[in-house]
Tab-separated table of C-alpha atoms in Angstrom:
chain	number	residue	atom	x	y	z
T	1	MET	CA	0.097	0.066	-0.035
T	2	LYS	CA	1.524	3.485	-1.077
T	3	LEU	CA	0.012	6.571	1.269
T	4	SER	CA	-0.347	9.347	-0.913
T	5	PHE	CA	-2.440	12.745	-1.404
T	6	ARG	CA	-3.843	15.164	-3.545
T	7	TRP	CA	-2.476	18.075	-4.563
T	8	TYR	CA	-3.615	21.303	-6.385
T	9	GLY	CA	-0.350	22.789	-6.987
T	10	VAL	CA	1.847	25.973	-6.600
T	11	ASP	CA	-1.842	27.656	-5.393
T	12	ASP	CA	-2.571	24.883	-3.383
T	13	PRO	CA	-2.987	26.164	0.014
T	14	VAL	CA	-2.137	23.071	1.019
T	15	THR	CA	1.775	23.129	0.905
T	16	LEU	CA	3.982	19.961	0.368
T	17	GLU	CA	5.916	21.275	2.607
T	18	LYS	CA	2.700	20.458	4.673
T	19	ILE	CA	2.120	17.327	2.964
T	20	ARG	CA	5.092	15.601	3.692
T	21	GLN	CA	4.899	15.815	7.396
T	22	ILE	CA	2.003	13.693	7.332
T	23	PRO	CA	3.446	9.797	8.847
T	24	ASN	CA	3.852	7.572	5.816
T	25	MET	CA	3.126	9.705	2.797
T	26	HIS	CA	4.224	8.375	0.270
T	27	SER	CA	3.849	9.963	-3.539
T	28	ILE	CA	1.380	12.675	-4.411
T	29	VAL	CA	-1.579	13.130	-6.591
T	30	THR	CA	-2.245	16.001	-9.601
T	31	ALA	CA	-2.289	17.237	-12.744
T	32	VAL	CA	-1.068	19.696	-14.465
T	33	TYR	CA	-4.276	21.846	-14.610
T	34	ASP	CA	-3.645	24.617	-17.477
T	35	VAL	CA	-4.214	22.421	-20.448
T	36	PRO	CA	-7.480	22.672	-21.677
T	37	PRO	CA	-9.286	19.181	-22.149
T	38	GLY	CA	-8.063	17.125	-24.742
T	39	GLU	CA	-5.150	19.107	-25.702
T	40	LEU	CA	-1.122	18.029	-25.090
T	41	TRP	CA	0.223	18.483	-21.674
T	42	SER	CA	3.908	20.033	-22.813
T	43	ARG	CA	6.653	17.702	-21.388
T	44	GLU	CA	8.250	20.930	-19.893
T	45	SER	CA	5.045	21.307	-17.695
T	46	ILE	CA	5.378	17.767	-16.429
T	47	ALA	CA	8.462	18.123	-15.799
T	48	ALA	CA	8.494	21.047	-13.834
T	49	LEU	CA	5.624	19.358	-11.633
T	50	LYS	CA	7.913	16.122	-11.683
T	51	LYS	CA	10.590	18.068	-9.876
T	52	THR	CA	9.261	20.039	-7.776
T	53	VAL	CA	7.292	17.266	-6.247
T	54	GLU	CA	10.362	14.901	-6.145
T	55	ASP	CA	11.823	18.678	-4.060
T	56	ALA	CA	10.016	18.315	-1.057
T	57	GLY	CA	10.267	14.756	-0.854
T	58	LEU	CA	7.783	13.364	-2.295
T	59	HIS	CA	6.906	10.648	-5.474
T	60	PHE	CA	5.411	11.572	-8.339
T	61	GLU	CA	3.640	8.430	-9.805
T	62	VAL	CA	0.247	8.882	-9.878
T	63	ILE	CA	-1.815	11.444	-12.012
T	64	GLU	CA	-5.655	12.825	-11.183
T	65	SER	CA	-6.727	13.292	-13.923
T	66	VAL	CA	-5.954	13.096	-17.352
T	67	PRO	CA	-9.756	14.447	-18.694
T	68	VAL	CA	-11.486	12.772	-21.633
T	69	HIS	CA	-13.060	15.449	-23.929
T	70	GLU	CA	-16.430	15.482	-24.594
T	71	ASP	CA	-15.956	14.821	-28.431
T	72	ILE	CA	-14.799	11.123	-27.610
T	73	LYS	CA	-17.197	10.037	-24.944
T	74	LEU	CA	-19.989	11.117	-27.786
T	75	GLY	CA	-18.012	9.016	-30.147
T	76	LYS	CA	-17.977	12.760	-32.553
T	77	PRO	CA	-15.970	12.478	-35.503
T	78	THR	CA	-13.745	14.943	-33.933
T	79	ARG	CA	-12.673	12.406	-31.294
T	80	GLU	CA	-9.125	10.839	-32.920
T	81	ARG	CA	-7.608	13.972	-32.493
T	82	TYR	CA	-8.361	14.104	-28.650
T	83	ILE	CA	-7.623	10.502	-28.356
T	84	GLU	CA	-4.386	11.141	-30.290
T	85	ASN	CA	-3.724	13.528	-27.749
T	86	TYR	CA	-4.479	11.219	-25.253
T	87	LYS	CA	-2.153	8.857	-25.896
T	88	GLU	CA	0.886	11.303	-26.382
T	89	ASN	CA	-0.014	12.518	-23.075
T	90	ILE	CA	0.377	8.360	-21.683
T	91	ARG	CA	3.059	7.825	-23.540
T	92	ARG	CA	4.961	11.633	-21.885
T	93	LEU	CA	3.703	11.309	-17.852
T	94	GLY	CA	5.037	7.467	-18.754
T	95	GLU	CA	8.794	8.893	-19.387
T	96	ALA	CA	8.182	11.150	-16.357
T	97	GLY	CA	7.965	8.048	-14.007
T	98	ILE	CA	3.972	7.892	-14.193
T	99	LYS	CA	2.674	4.973	-12.816
T	100	CYS	CA	-1.132	5.298	-12.984
T	101	ILE	CA	-3.212	7.659	-14.179
T	102	CYS	CA	-6.858	8.466	-13.044
T	103	TYR	CA	-9.710	9.376	-15.297
T	104	ASN	CA	-13.623	9.105	-15.484
T	105	PHE	CA	-16.071	8.856	-18.357
T	106	MET	CA	-19.153	10.934	-16.775
T	107	PRO	CA	-21.238	12.707	-19.395
T	108	VAL	CA	-20.458	16.522	-18.821
T	109	PHE	CA	-20.625	16.589	-14.653
T	110	ASP	CA	-17.864	15.246	-12.654
T	111	TRP	CA	-18.754	14.007	-8.663
T	112	THR	CA	-21.853	15.719	-8.160
T	113	ARG	CA	-23.382	17.116	-5.074
T	114	THR	CA	-25.767	19.894	-3.919
T	115	GLN	CA	-24.238	21.577	-0.861
T	116	LEU	CA	-20.281	22.740	-0.166
T	117	ASP	CA	-20.545	23.426	3.716
T	118	ARG	CA	-23.786	21.644	5.956
T	119	GLN	CA	-23.274	22.038	8.517
T	120	LEU	CA	-22.833	18.274	10.825
T	121	PRO	CA	-23.760	17.692	14.145
T	122	ASP	CA	-20.277	17.779	15.618
T	123	GLY	CA	-19.424	21.440	13.659
T	124	SER	CA	-17.865	20.381	11.145
T	125	ASN	CA	-18.774	21.231	7.898
T	126	ALA	CA	-18.767	19.033	4.616
T	127	LEU	CA	-20.325	17.588	0.887
T	128	VAL	CA	-23.195	16.896	0.670
T	129	TYR	CA	-26.212	15.140	-1.980
T	130	TYR	CA	-29.978	16.004	-0.577
T	131	GLN	CA	-32.116	14.409	-3.574
T	132	ASP	CA	-34.592	17.491	-3.006
T	133	GLN	CA	-32.302	19.901	-3.612
T	134	ILE	CA	-31.031	18.356	-6.618
T	135	SER	CA	-35.176	17.812	-7.691
T	136	ARG	CA	-35.123	22.081	-7.427
T	137	MET	CA	-32.334	22.621	-9.991
T	138	ASP	CA	-32.534	22.571	-14.473
T	139	PRO	CA	-28.449	22.841	-15.618
T	140	LEU	CA	-30.531	24.402	-18.603
T	141	THR	CA	-32.201	27.357	-17.017
T	142	GLY	CA	-29.239	28.354	-14.885
T	143	GLU	CA	-30.958	27.078	-11.828
T	144	LEU	CA	-27.843	24.777	-10.886
T	145	SER	CA	-25.531	25.283	-8.703
T	146	LEU	CA	-23.040	22.023	-8.181
T	147	PRO	CA	-19.078	21.594	-7.174
T	148	GLY	CA	-16.799	19.450	-9.565
T	149	TRP	CA	-18.386	20.164	-13.055
T	150	ASP	CA	-16.832	22.495	-15.661
T	151	ALA	CA	-17.744	25.766	-15.389
T	152	SER	CA	-16.546	26.863	-18.863
T	153	TYR	CA	-19.543	25.937	-19.995
T	154	THR	CA	-22.201	28.845	-20.997
T	155	LYS	CA	-26.469	28.241	-20.625
T	156	GLU	CA	-26.068	27.916	-24.774
T	157	SER	CA	-23.158	25.331	-24.949
T	158	LEU	CA	-24.979	23.387	-21.793
T	159	LYS	CA	-27.977	23.391	-23.779
T	160	GLN	CA	-26.057	21.946	-26.911
T	161	VAL	CA	-24.175	19.442	-25.088
T	162	PHE	CA	-27.596	18.419	-23.345
T	163	ASP	CA	-28.823	17.982	-26.746
T	164	GLU	CA	-26.389	15.935	-27.542
T	165	TYR	CA	-26.432	13.124	-25.398
T	166	GLY	CA	-30.213	13.295	-25.637
T	167	LYS	CA	-29.372	11.235	-29.406
T	168	LEU	CA	-26.856	8.527	-27.149
T	169	THR	CA	-28.157	5.551	-25.301
T	170	GLU	CA	-26.448	3.653	-22.348
T	171	GLU	CA	-25.253	1.195	-24.986
T	172	ASP	CA	-23.965	4.145	-27.370
T	173	LEU	CA	-21.736	5.041	-24.157
T	174	TRP	CA	-20.228	1.727	-23.814
T	175	GLU	CA	-19.044	1.392	-27.151
T	176	ASN	CA	-17.715	4.929	-26.989
T	177	LEU	CA	-16.381	4.083	-23.997
T	178	ARG	CA	-14.385	0.581	-25.539
T	179	TYR	CA	-13.559	2.321	-28.760
T	180	PHE	CA	-11.306	4.696	-26.177
T	181	LEU	CA	-9.932	1.804	-24.264
T	182	SER	CA	-9.031	0.278	-27.153
T	183	GLU	CA	-6.960	2.919	-28.695
T	184	ILE	CA	-5.412	4.280	-25.173
T	185	ILE	CA	-4.661	0.833	-23.544
T	186	PRO	CA	-2.099	-0.660	-25.730
T	187	VAL	CA	-0.217	2.737	-25.516
T	188	ALA	CA	-0.421	2.457	-21.238
T	189	GLU	CA	0.974	-1.005	-21.834
T	190	GLN	CA	3.938	-0.046	-23.644
T	191	SER	CA	4.718	3.068	-21.318
T	192	ASP	CA	3.635	0.696	-18.077
T	193	VAL	CA	1.333	2.604	-16.782
T	194	ARG	CA	-1.459	1.580	-14.807
T	195	MET	CA	-5.427	3.208	-15.982
T	196	ALA	CA	-7.872	3.596	-13.243
T	197	ILE	CA	-11.573	4.743	-14.598
T	198	HIS	CA	-13.511	6.332	-11.285
T	199	PRO	CA	-16.599	5.635	-10.666
T	200	ASP	CA	-19.569	7.534	-11.190
T	201	ASP	CA	-20.275	10.019	-8.572
T	202	PRO	CA	-23.174	9.306	-7.635
T	203	PRO	CA	-23.451	5.704	-9.341
T	204	TRP	CA	-26.963	6.998	-10.472
T	205	PRO	CA	-27.881	8.748	-13.781
T	206	ILE	CA	-27.996	12.924	-12.897
T	207	PHE	CA	-30.371	15.498	-14.905
T	208	GLY	CA	-31.077	12.460	-17.180
T	209	LEU	CA	-27.714	12.154	-18.955
T	210	PRO	CA	-26.746	8.908	-18.728
T	211	ARG	CA	-24.191	7.253	-16.688
T	212	ILE	CA	-22.549	3.760	-16.843
T	213	ILE	CA	-19.816	2.583	-14.105
T	214	THR	CA	-21.942	2.166	-11.393
T	215	GLY	CA	-21.990	-1.147	-9.535
T	216	GLU	CA	-20.429	-4.574	-9.889
T	217	LYS	CA	-22.117	-5.750	-12.834
T	218	ASN	CA	-20.889	-3.068	-14.611
T	219	LEU	CA	-17.135	-3.142	-13.238
T	220	ASP	CA	-17.528	-6.121	-14.617
T	221	ARG	CA	-18.078	-5.974	-18.242
T	222	PHE	CA	-15.491	-2.671	-18.190
T	223	LEU	CA	-13.049	-4.630	-17.305
T	224	LYS	CA	-13.986	-7.327	-20.065
T	225	LEU	CA	-14.001	-4.156	-22.592
T	226	VAL	CA	-10.229	-4.534	-22.545
T	227	ASP	CA	-8.755	-7.274	-20.218
T	228	SER	CA	-5.385	-5.963	-19.679
T	229	PRO	CA	-4.216	-5.722	-16.336
T	230	TYR	CA	-3.208	-2.089	-17.179
T	231	ASN	CA	-7.033	-1.815	-17.101
T	232	GLY	CA	-8.378	-0.949	-14.367
T	233	LEU	CA	-10.111	1.203	-11.049
T	234	THR	CA	-10.059	3.456	-9.113
T	235	LEU	CA	-11.998	2.165	-6.889
T	236	CYS	CA	-13.711	5.251	-4.698
T	237	THR	CA	-15.519	3.769	-1.774
T	238	GLY	CA	-17.521	6.810	-1.301
T	239	SER	CA	-18.596	7.124	-4.788
T	240	LEU	CA	-19.712	3.221	-4.960
T	241	GLY	CA	-20.266	3.587	-1.480
T	242	SER	CA	-23.488	5.914	-2.066
T	243	SER	CA	-25.130	3.665	-3.057
T	244	LYS	CA	-27.111	0.937	-0.769
T	245	GLU	CA	-26.504	-1.415	-3.429
T	246	ASN	CA	-23.227	-1.666	-3.415
T	247	ASP	CA	-21.282	-3.606	-1.032
T	248	ILE	CA	-18.227	-2.324	-0.784
T	249	VAL	CA	-16.281	-4.455	1.258
T	250	HIS	CA	-17.085	-7.124	-1.913
T	251	LEU	CA	-16.337	-4.721	-4.554
T	252	VAL	CA	-12.616	-3.975	-2.612
T	253	ASP	CA	-11.666	-7.497	-2.034
T	254	LYS	CA	-13.192	-8.605	-5.940
T	255	TYR	CA	-10.884	-7.151	-7.611
T	256	SER	CA	-8.153	-6.167	-5.425
T	257	GLU	CA	-7.544	-9.811	-5.402
T	258	MET	CA	-7.993	-10.094	-9.120
T	259	GLY	CA	-5.490	-7.560	-9.511
T	260	ARG	CA	-7.430	-4.310	-10.863
T	261	ILE	CA	-7.735	-2.177	-7.884
T	262	HIS	CA	-4.475	0.851	-8.968
T	263	PHE	CA	-5.624	3.137	-6.783
T	264	LEU	CA	-7.715	3.871	-4.533
T	265	HIS	CA	-10.147	6.606	-2.832
T	266	PHE	CA	-10.421	6.105	1.020
T	267	ARG	CA	-13.604	8.168	2.461
T	268	ASN	CA	-16.610	7.154	4.326
T	269	VAL	CA	-20.470	8.642	3.340
T	270	LEU	CA	-23.495	8.743	5.767
T	271	LEU	CA	-26.711	7.353	3.669
T	272	LEU	CA	-30.076	8.674	4.454
T	273	PRO	CA	-33.316	6.986	4.206
T	274	ASP	CA	-35.015	8.693	0.382
T	275	GLY	CA	-31.801	8.302	-1.590
T	276	SER	CA	-29.318	11.089	0.042
T	277	PHE	CA	-26.184	11.166	1.879
T	278	GLU	CA	-23.445	13.414	3.235
T	279	GLU	CA	-20.150	12.580	3.517
T	280	SER	CA	-18.626	11.601	6.610
T	281	ALA	CA	-15.730	11.215	8.930
T	282	HIS	CA	-13.043	8.415	7.825
T	283	TYR	CA	-13.982	6.684	11.005
T	284	SER	CA	-16.815	4.032	10.435
T	285	ALA	CA	-18.869	4.940	13.122
T	286	CYS	CA	-18.986	7.999	11.609
T	287	GLY	CA	-20.692	6.960	8.177
T	288	SER	CA	-22.326	3.876	6.079
T	289	LEU	CA	-18.978	2.329	5.435
T	290	ASP	CA	-17.233	-0.239	7.361
T	291	MET	CA	-13.640	1.598	6.378
T	292	VAL	CA	-11.621	-1.082	8.963
T	293	GLY	CA	-12.896	-4.154	6.401
T	294	ILE	CA	-12.030	-2.358	3.524
T	295	LEU	CA	-8.493	-2.063	4.630
T	296	LYS	CA	-8.607	-5.774	6.043
T	297	VAL	CA	-9.309	-7.404	2.342
T	298	LEU	CA	-6.945	-4.895	0.601
T	299	HIS	CA	-4.125	-6.672	2.875
T	300	LYS	CA	-5.675	-9.842	2.951
T	301	ASN	CA	-4.940	-9.724	-0.811
T	302	GLY	CA	-1.199	-8.190	-1.050
T	303	PHE	CA	-2.760	-5.048	-2.551
T	304	THR	CA	0.709	-3.158	-3.313
T	305	GLY	CA	-1.863	-0.093	-5.054
T	306	TYR	CA	-1.944	3.360	-4.412
T	307	ILE	CA	-4.635	4.945	-1.626
T	308	ARG	CA	-5.346	8.522	-0.703
T	309	PRO	CA	-7.609	9.645	1.743
T	310	ASP	CA	-10.310	11.384	-0.629
T	311	HIS	CA	-12.513	13.655	0.684
T	312	GLY	CA	-12.334	15.470	3.786
T	313	ARG	CA	-14.891	17.971	6.287
T	314	MET	CA	-13.808	20.980	7.333
T	315	ILE	CA	-12.785	21.315	10.746
T	316	TRP	CA	-10.837	23.463	13.492
T	317	GLY	CA	-11.440	26.786	11.961
T	318	GLU	CA	-9.720	25.736	8.234
T	319	THR	CA	-10.753	27.112	5.010
T	320	GLY	CA	-10.010	26.100	1.557
T	321	LYS	CA	-11.104	24.027	-1.161
T	322	PRO	CA	-14.436	22.202	0.202
T	323	GLY	CA	-13.310	18.469	0.317
T	324	TYR	CA	-9.533	19.373	-0.161
T	325	GLY	CA	-8.345	21.254	3.441
T	326	LEU	CA	-5.669	19.503	5.341
T	327	PHE	CA	-6.744	18.964	9.078
T	328	ASP	CA	-9.476	16.244	7.784
T	329	ARG	CA	-7.583	14.255	4.938
T	330	ALA	CA	-4.619	14.573	7.561
T	331	LEU	CA	-6.676	12.804	9.482
T	332	GLY	CA	-8.456	9.976	7.535
T	333	ALA	CA	-4.381	9.190	6.116
T	334	THR	CA	-3.464	8.479	10.200
T	335	TYR	CA	-6.500	6.376	10.052
T	336	ILE	CA	-5.408	4.246	7.481
T	337	ASN	CA	-1.991	4.303	8.852
T	338	GLY	CA	-3.181	3.140	12.093
T	339	ILE	CA	-5.549	0.262	10.515
T	340	TRP	CA	-2.478	-0.951	8.090
T	341	GLU	CA	-0.302	-1.152	10.939
T	342	THR	CA	-2.065	-3.533	13.060
T	343	LEU	CA	-3.171	-5.674	9.956
T	344	GLU	CA	0.543	-5.442	9.518
T	345	ARG	CA	1.492	-6.499	13.421
T	346	LEU	CA	-1.018	-9.255	13.231
T	347	GLY	CA	-0.094	-11.047	9.731
């Protein structure tokens, strides 16, 4: 197990110096953030990022993420240029020592929440997804306030992309994903870079948009699209765990035993009766997931991939990027360390 921590570059208030002080911290998870989706990352930008991370005494081995252009997801003729750029980015990152690339295939929106600063009973603030709030939103009328999506869309361009997805079936999206994988995985194999798809977050359709990386049946189908050890998962416990249909310990056990979990996002969620959820502290009792059970099966299966404490609450008066403060994620890293050391000692 290689403990890692997401860092948003030199403008991130959580500095590399602070991250390095977390015990047993191995790798930084980062990206080149100033290049539009689908375009090439310059070797100079990658090299500068690598130097900054390594000068801080940390490893530069995980990229999250190289975004997949919407034209690839839609299967448009223009996808070929973007796929060629994607393949070249994999090559360049492999040359720089990157071992794992996290990406997603979610139409339009990345992780979807309805509120960034919900105060929990203990006084901390967290990201939440409430069904009643989502039902009042309409992305085509401007009645939308969601984090984790490309805010560069104007109202008109957002309507256009929604219209395009309206003509796309779920099977079309599967075929476009298959085509994409058939192109990039051979390059990943040659570059010794493991591709790790992130599940849809949350794992159900949003605003009528199809979502396919949602649960065990679809994860099985995904891994068979291109059956290569380089075609694997970023298994996000909080994303998949936000659906009561997903048994997270079972999924982690199954796919880590297969060697197909290359990266694991470790976070807890509290499931609510109406299908809503709140992000919680990592400690098992604070949410609905068995966090000890997750690490126990990873250890049993000899997991040597990357793991990071995912979204944290804002605690102790900290301010910053919602979900990505230092304090609660550092607590999450320490929680991982404590459980893992115990499992190591018990054998």
